[in-house]
Amino acid sequence: MKRLFEIPATPLVPVRGETAGYPVHRIFGVGRNYAEHAAEMGYEVDRETPFYFTKPASAIVPTGSEIPYPPGTSNFHYEMELVVAIGAPAFRVSVEDAAKAIYGYAAGLDMTRRDLQLAERAKQRPWSLGKAFEKSAPIAEITKAADFPEVGSQRISLKVGDEIRQDAHLSDLVWSVPELISHLSRFYHLVPGDLIFTGTPAGVGPVSPGDRITGAIDGLQPVTITIGAAE
Ligand code: MN
C-alpha cells in the first residue's frame, strides 16, 4: 500500500565508533528508581515491582540542542538518567540472560512538565502530559556495552550552569539494568531500537529559558541542552 503522506523519520542516535546511527523504536521510562529521588517525590521505594511510562520516539533530540520551554507548563524539570539501548530481541528473559539484550548505554535527560505530572498523579491519571511530549528526551551518543565497564561505581551528575544539582552513583539504582530488562520483557517483546531511561537520582528541579543543562555519567559522552524561549 502506498503512503497517503509522509511522517517524521525515525530519529537516529549516534554510536561511538560507528558511522551508522541507532534507530529509535520506543522509549520506556522507569519511575522512582533511586531511593532518595522517590523520597523527594513523597514516596518510599516499592521493591515489589518497578513501574514505567513511555515517551514517543519523537521525544528524542540530540545532545547540543536548544529545546523550547514547552507549552502548558510553568514547572519544567530536568531528570538526568542512564539510558540503556536494546540490541537484541528479548521476551521473557531471565535476569541472568538480560545482559545479552544490551546494545549499549547513553546519557539522557527525561525532561518533565512537573506541574502536569503531579496534577495527573494526584487525580490517579496517566502521566502522558507530564512525560510524553516532543523533545522531552535529549540523548548523547551511545557507547557499546563492550566499551563500558559493568554498571556500578560510575558517578551520575547534572549541572545547571556551573551548579551541581544531581550527584549520585549508578550503584544507587534500586532496580538494576538486568532486572529492568527481565521485568519489561515479561510484558513486551523488546526489540533493537528500544531505549530504557532507567530513572533519575535526587535533586530534580526547574529550568528557565537561557539555562544550560549538562548531565554526565563516567565513561559516556555528556548530554547538554540549552533551554529556549517558551513556545
Ligand atoms: Mn525519569
mmCIF file of C-alpha atoms and ligand atoms in Angstrom:
data_model
loop_
_atom_site.group_PDB
_atom_site.id
_atom_site.type_symbol
_atom_site.label_atom_id
_atom_site.label_comp_id
_atom_site.label_asym_id
_atom_site.label_seq_id
_atom_site.Cartn_x
_atom_site.Cartn_y
_atom_site.Cartn_z
ATOM 1 C CA MET A 1 0.000 0.000 0.000
ATOM 2 C CA LYS A 2 1.245 3.490 -0.812
ATOM 3 C CA ARG A 3 1.563 6.066 1.932
ATOM 4 C CA LEU A 4 -1.088 8.777 1.935
ATOM 5 C CA PHE A 5 1.530 11.161 3.336
ATOM 6 C CA GLU A 6 4.944 11.141 4.932
ATOM 7 C CA ILE A 7 5.507 11.236 8.681
ATOM 8 C CA PRO A 8 8.713 12.254 10.509
ATOM 9 C CA ALA A 9 11.557 9.784 10.053
ATOM 10 C CA THR A 10 12.678 7.586 12.949
ATOM 11 C CA PRO A 11 15.274 9.504 14.945
ATOM 12 C CA LEU A 12 18.857 8.191 14.873
ATOM 13 C CA VAL A 13 21.194 8.296 17.860
ATOM 14 C CA PRO A 14 24.942 8.403 17.080
ATOM 15 C CA VAL A 15 27.025 5.458 18.290
ATOM 16 C CA ARG A 16 30.665 5.869 19.310
ATOM 17 C CA GLY A 17 32.870 4.213 16.675
ATOM 18 C CA GLU A 18 30.073 3.767 14.112
ATOM 19 C CA THR A 19 29.126 5.882 11.129
ATOM 20 C CA ALA A 20 25.575 4.470 11.129
ATOM 21 C CA GLY A 21 23.062 5.634 13.729
ATOM 22 C CA TYR A 22 20.898 3.689 16.184
ATOM 23 C CA PRO A 23 17.243 3.999 15.091
ATOM 24 C CA VAL A 24 14.808 4.602 17.941
ATOM 25 C CA HIS A 25 11.680 2.428 18.087
ATOM 26 C CA ARG A 26 10.222 3.007 21.571
ATOM 27 C CA ILE A 27 11.180 4.774 24.778
ATOM 28 C CA PHE A 28 10.409 3.317 28.204
ATOM 29 C CA GLY A 29 10.929 5.384 31.360
ATOM 30 C CA VAL A 30 11.289 3.912 34.847
ATOM 31 C CA GLY A 31 9.664 5.651 37.812
ATOM 32 C CA ARG A 32 11.290 6.110 41.248
ATOM 33 C CA ASN A 33 14.397 4.033 40.699
ATOM 34 C CA TYR A 34 16.653 5.895 43.163
ATOM 35 C CA ALA A 35 15.537 5.850 46.827
ATOM 36 C CA GLU A 36 16.425 9.495 47.549
ATOM 37 C CA HIS A 37 14.520 10.682 44.483
ATOM 38 C CA ALA A 38 11.467 8.615 45.485
ATOM 39 C CA ALA A 39 11.684 10.315 48.907
ATOM 40 C CA GLU A 40 11.862 13.828 47.435
ATOM 41 C CA MET A 41 8.742 12.999 45.405
ATOM 42 C CA GLY A 42 6.960 11.908 48.603
ATOM 43 C CA TYR A 43 7.248 8.135 48.254
ATOM 44 C CA GLU A 44 9.179 5.182 49.565
ATOM 45 C CA VAL A 45 10.713 2.871 47.002
ATOM 46 C CA ASP A 46 8.486 -0.047 46.067
ATOM 47 C CA ARG A 47 10.693 -3.128 45.960
ATOM 48 C CA GLU A 48 7.777 -5.289 44.847
ATOM 49 C CA THR A 49 7.682 -4.168 41.253
ATOM 50 C CA PRO A 50 9.148 -1.431 39.042
ATOM 51 C CA PHE A 51 6.751 0.783 37.085
ATOM 52 C CA TYR A 52 7.005 2.533 33.755
ATOM 53 C CA PHE A 53 5.775 5.238 31.456
ATOM 54 C CA THR A 54 6.539 5.689 27.782
ATOM 55 C CA LYS A 55 7.561 8.525 25.506
ATOM 56 C CA PRO A 56 7.144 8.640 21.732
ATOM 57 C CA ALA A 57 10.249 8.326 19.553
ATOM 58 C CA SER A 58 9.600 11.972 18.606
ATOM 59 C CA ALA A 59 10.788 12.893 22.114
ATOM 60 C CA ILE A 60 14.387 12.165 21.032
ATOM 61 C CA VAL A 61 16.591 15.199 20.461
ATOM 62 C CA PRO A 62 20.383 15.148 20.090
ATOM 63 C CA THR A 63 22.782 16.494 22.684
ATOM 64 C CA GLY A 64 23.802 20.067 21.954
ATOM 65 C CA SER A 65 20.261 21.094 21.026
ATOM 66 C CA GLU A 66 18.307 24.067 22.195
ATOM 67 C CA ILE A 67 14.909 22.815 23.287
ATOM 68 C CA PRO A 68 11.970 25.167 23.648
ATOM 69 C CA TYR A 69 10.349 25.716 27.020
ATOM 70 C CA PRO A 70 7.322 23.541 26.197
ATOM 71 C CA PRO A 71 3.667 24.553 26.181
ATOM 72 C CA GLY A 72 1.296 24.011 29.089
ATOM 73 C CA THR A 73 3.796 24.133 31.940
ATOM 74 C CA SER A 74 5.317 26.609 34.351
ATOM 75 C CA ASN A 75 7.456 23.974 36.124
ATOM 76 C CA PHE A 76 9.676 22.324 33.506
ATOM 77 C CA HIS A 77 12.161 19.929 35.178
ATOM 78 C CA TYR A 78 15.366 18.098 34.277
ATOM 79 C CA GLU A 79 15.917 14.450 35.239
ATOM 80 C CA MET A 80 19.377 13.040 34.491
ATOM 81 C CA GLU A 81 19.329 9.335 33.592
ATOM 82 C CA LEU A 82 21.327 6.346 32.377
ATOM 83 C CA VAL A 83 19.788 5.146 29.118
ATOM 84 C CA VAL A 84 20.022 1.509 28.051
ATOM 85 C CA ALA A 85 19.780 0.732 24.325
ATOM 86 C CA ILE A 86 18.393 -2.685 23.441
ATOM 87 C CA GLY A 87 20.303 -4.555 20.725
ATOM 88 C CA ALA A 88 18.689 -7.995 20.557
ATOM 89 C CA PRO A 89 15.125 -9.280 20.876
ATOM 90 C CA ALA A 90 14.145 -10.038 24.474
ATOM 91 C CA PHE A 91 10.920 -11.691 25.571
ATOM 92 C CA ARG A 92 10.591 -13.378 28.984
ATOM 93 C CA VAL A 93 14.336 -13.276 29.559
ATOM 94 C CA SER A 94 15.829 -14.075 32.952
ATOM 95 C CA VAL A 95 17.866 -11.536 34.881
ATOM 96 C CA GLU A 96 20.902 -13.715 34.144
ATOM 97 C CA ASP A 97 20.285 -13.594 30.364
ATOM 98 C CA ALA A 98 19.219 -9.946 30.193
ATOM 99 C CA ALA A 99 22.707 -8.569 29.537
ATOM 100 C CA LYS A 100 22.719 -10.264 26.119
ATOM 101 C CA ALA A 101 19.966 -7.855 25.029
ATOM 102 C CA ILE A 102 22.004 -4.721 25.790
ATOM 103 C CA TYR A 103 23.459 -2.868 22.796
ATOM 104 C CA GLY A 104 24.911 -0.010 24.794
ATOM 105 C CA TYR A 105 24.460 2.913 27.145
ATOM 106 C CA ALA A 106 23.968 6.667 26.843
ATOM 107 C CA ALA A 107 23.461 9.738 28.997
ATOM 108 C CA GLY A 108 19.930 11.077 28.644
ATOM 109 C CA LEU A 109 17.502 13.589 30.113
ATOM 110 C CA ASP A 110 13.895 12.735 30.983
ATOM 111 C CA MET A 111 12.547 16.281 30.669
ATOM 112 C CA THR A 112 9.292 16.557 32.585
ATOM 113 C CA ARG A 113 6.407 19.012 32.837
ATOM 114 C CA ARG A 114 6.337 18.509 36.607
ATOM 115 C CA ASP A 115 3.214 20.536 37.319
ATOM 116 C CA LEU A 116 1.239 18.486 34.798
ATOM 117 C CA GLN A 117 2.711 15.189 36.018
ATOM 118 C CA LEU A 118 1.860 15.975 39.650
ATOM 119 C CA ALA A 119 -1.682 17.021 38.708
ATOM 120 C CA GLU A 120 -2.121 13.762 36.779
ATOM 121 C CA ARG A 121 -0.670 11.790 39.678
ATOM 122 C CA ALA A 122 -2.998 13.488 42.179
ATOM 123 C CA LYS A 123 -6.018 12.524 40.077
ATOM 124 C CA GLN A 124 -4.683 8.980 39.508
ATOM 125 C CA ARG A 125 -4.461 9.643 35.790
ATOM 126 C CA PRO A 126 -1.674 8.604 33.406
ATOM 127 C CA TRP A 127 1.445 10.809 33.181
ATOM 128 C CA SER A 128 1.255 11.420 29.434
ATOM 129 C CA LEU A 129 1.052 15.219 29.521
ATOM 130 C CA GLY A 130 3.853 15.356 32.074
ATOM 131 C CA LYS A 131 6.239 12.960 30.355
ATOM 132 C CA ALA A 132 5.405 12.187 26.729
ATOM 133 C CA PHE A 133 5.928 15.238 24.523
ATOM 134 C CA GLU A 134 8.173 16.439 21.734
ATOM 135 C CA LYS A 135 11.877 16.951 22.507
ATOM 136 C CA SER A 136 11.469 15.636 26.060
ATOM 137 C CA ALA A 137 14.219 13.018 25.685
ATOM 138 C CA PRO A 138 17.582 14.639 24.877
ATOM 139 C CA ILE A 139 20.259 11.963 24.472
ATOM 140 C CA ALA A 140 24.012 11.831 23.862
ATOM 141 C CA GLU A 141 25.857 9.264 21.767
ATOM 142 C CA ILE A 142 25.551 5.569 22.612
ATOM 143 C CA THR A 143 28.601 3.706 23.873
ATOM 144 C CA LYS A 144 28.504 -0.003 23.090
ATOM 145 C CA ALA A 145 28.199 -2.293 26.106
ATOM 146 C CA ALA A 146 31.585 -3.881 25.361
ATOM 147 C CA ASP A 147 33.200 -0.437 25.710
ATOM 148 C CA PHE A 148 31.539 0.379 29.031
ATOM 149 C CA PRO A 149 32.528 -1.167 32.360
ATOM 150 C CA GLU A 150 29.997 -3.008 34.497
ATOM 151 C CA VAL A 151 27.274 -0.628 35.698
ATOM 152 C CA GLY A 152 28.012 0.269 39.303
ATOM 153 C CA SER A 153 30.547 2.746 40.637
ATOM 154 C CA GLN A 154 30.105 5.332 37.858
ATOM 155 C CA ARG A 155 29.109 8.805 39.003
ATOM 156 C CA ILE A 156 25.909 10.272 37.518
ATOM 157 C CA SER A 157 25.541 14.028 37.890
ATOM 158 C CA LEU A 158 23.829 17.079 36.465
ATOM 159 C CA LYS A 159 24.710 20.757 36.398
ATOM 160 C CA VAL A 160 22.511 23.767 35.662
ATOM 161 C CA GLY A 161 25.065 26.334 34.544
ATOM 162 C CA ASP A 162 28.000 25.676 36.896
ATOM 163 C CA GLU A 163 25.890 24.454 39.820
ATOM 164 C CA ILE A 164 25.721 20.744 40.596
ATOM 165 C CA ARG A 165 22.106 19.741 41.206
ATOM 166 C CA GLN A 166 22.178 15.934 40.957
ATOM 167 C CA ASP A 167 25.055 13.771 42.161
ATOM 168 C CA ALA A 168 24.837 10.017 42.713
ATOM 169 C CA HIS A 169 26.263 6.709 41.513
ATOM 170 C CA LEU A 170 24.771 4.092 39.241
ATOM 171 C CA SER A 171 25.107 1.632 42.133
ATOM 172 C CA ASP A 172 22.234 3.605 43.734
ATOM 173 C CA LEU A 173 19.770 2.204 41.152
ATOM 174 C CA VAL A 174 17.001 0.375 43.003
ATOM 175 C CA TRP A 175 16.263 -1.937 40.053
ATOM 176 C CA SER A 176 19.401 -2.919 38.172
ATOM 177 C CA VAL A 177 19.584 -2.791 34.383
ATOM 178 C CA PRO A 178 19.249 -6.609 34.007
ATOM 179 C CA GLU A 179 16.320 -6.626 36.446
ATOM 180 C CA LEU A 180 14.555 -3.913 34.431
ATOM 181 C CA ILE A 181 15.087 -5.695 31.105
ATOM 182 C CA SER A 182 13.927 -9.004 32.556
ATOM 183 C CA HIS A 183 10.828 -7.417 34.093
ATOM 184 C CA LEU A 184 9.892 -5.369 30.995
ATOM 185 C CA SER A 185 10.358 -8.476 28.828
ATOM 186 C CA ARG A 186 7.524 -10.159 30.741
ATOM 187 C CA PHE A 187 5.149 -7.583 29.253
ATOM 188 C CA TYR A 188 6.734 -6.538 25.953
ATOM 189 C CA HIS A 189 8.669 -8.084 23.114
ATOM 190 C CA LEU A 190 11.722 -5.848 23.464
ATOM 191 C CA VAL A 191 13.486 -5.297 20.163
ATOM 192 C CA PRO A 192 16.563 -3.436 18.900
ATOM 193 C CA GLY A 193 15.658 0.250 18.850
ATOM 194 C CA ASP A 194 14.007 0.218 22.267
ATOM 195 C CA LEU A 195 15.503 2.611 24.825
ATOM 196 C CA ILE A 196 15.042 2.391 28.583
ATOM 197 C CA PHE A 197 15.506 5.572 30.634
ATOM 198 C CA THR A 198 16.381 3.987 33.974
ATOM 199 C CA GLY A 199 15.265 6.688 36.396
ATOM 200 C CA THR A 200 16.755 9.776 37.996
ATOM 201 C CA PRO A 201 18.664 10.432 41.229
ATOM 202 C CA ALA A 202 17.575 13.005 43.827
ATOM 203 C CA GLY A 203 17.886 16.708 43.109
ATOM 204 C CA VAL A 204 15.387 17.241 40.302
ATOM 205 C CA GLY A 205 14.418 20.838 39.753
ATOM 206 C CA PRO A 206 13.123 23.506 37.413
ATOM 207 C CA VAL A 207 14.814 25.116 34.416
ATOM 208 C CA SER A 208 14.289 28.519 32.819
ATOM 209 C CA PRO A 209 14.836 29.893 29.322
ATOM 210 C CA GLY A 210 18.557 30.512 28.823
ATOM 211 C CA ASP A 211 19.679 27.752 31.219
ATOM 212 C CA ARG A 212 22.411 25.391 30.030
ATOM 213 C CA ILE A 213 21.987 21.847 31.408
ATOM 214 C CA THR A 214 24.809 19.292 31.380
ATOM 215 C CA GLY A 215 24.349 15.702 32.509
ATOM 216 C CA ALA A 216 27.327 13.390 32.903
ATOM 217 C CA ILE A 217 27.961 9.719 33.573
ATOM 218 C CA ASP A 218 31.534 8.453 33.933
ATOM 219 C CA GLY A 219 32.610 6.788 30.681
ATOM 220 C CA LEU A 220 29.818 8.206 28.494
ATOM 221 C CA GLN A 221 29.519 11.328 26.341
ATOM 222 C CA PRO A 222 27.742 14.039 28.405
ATOM 223 C CA VAL A 223 24.301 15.258 27.365
ATOM 224 C CA THR A 224 23.948 19.045 27.085
ATOM 225 C CA ILE A 225 20.951 21.192 26.238
ATOM 226 C CA THR A 226 20.041 24.846 26.338
ATOM 227 C CA ILE A 227 16.523 25.882 27.268
ATOM 228 C CA GLY A 228 14.972 28.168 24.664
ATOM 229 C CA ALA A 229 12.111 30.611 24.838
ATOM 230 C CA ALA A 230 8.618 29.485 25.788
ATOM 231 C CA GLU A 231 6.583 28.167 22.866
HETATM 232 MN MN MN B 1 12.697 9.976 34.913
#
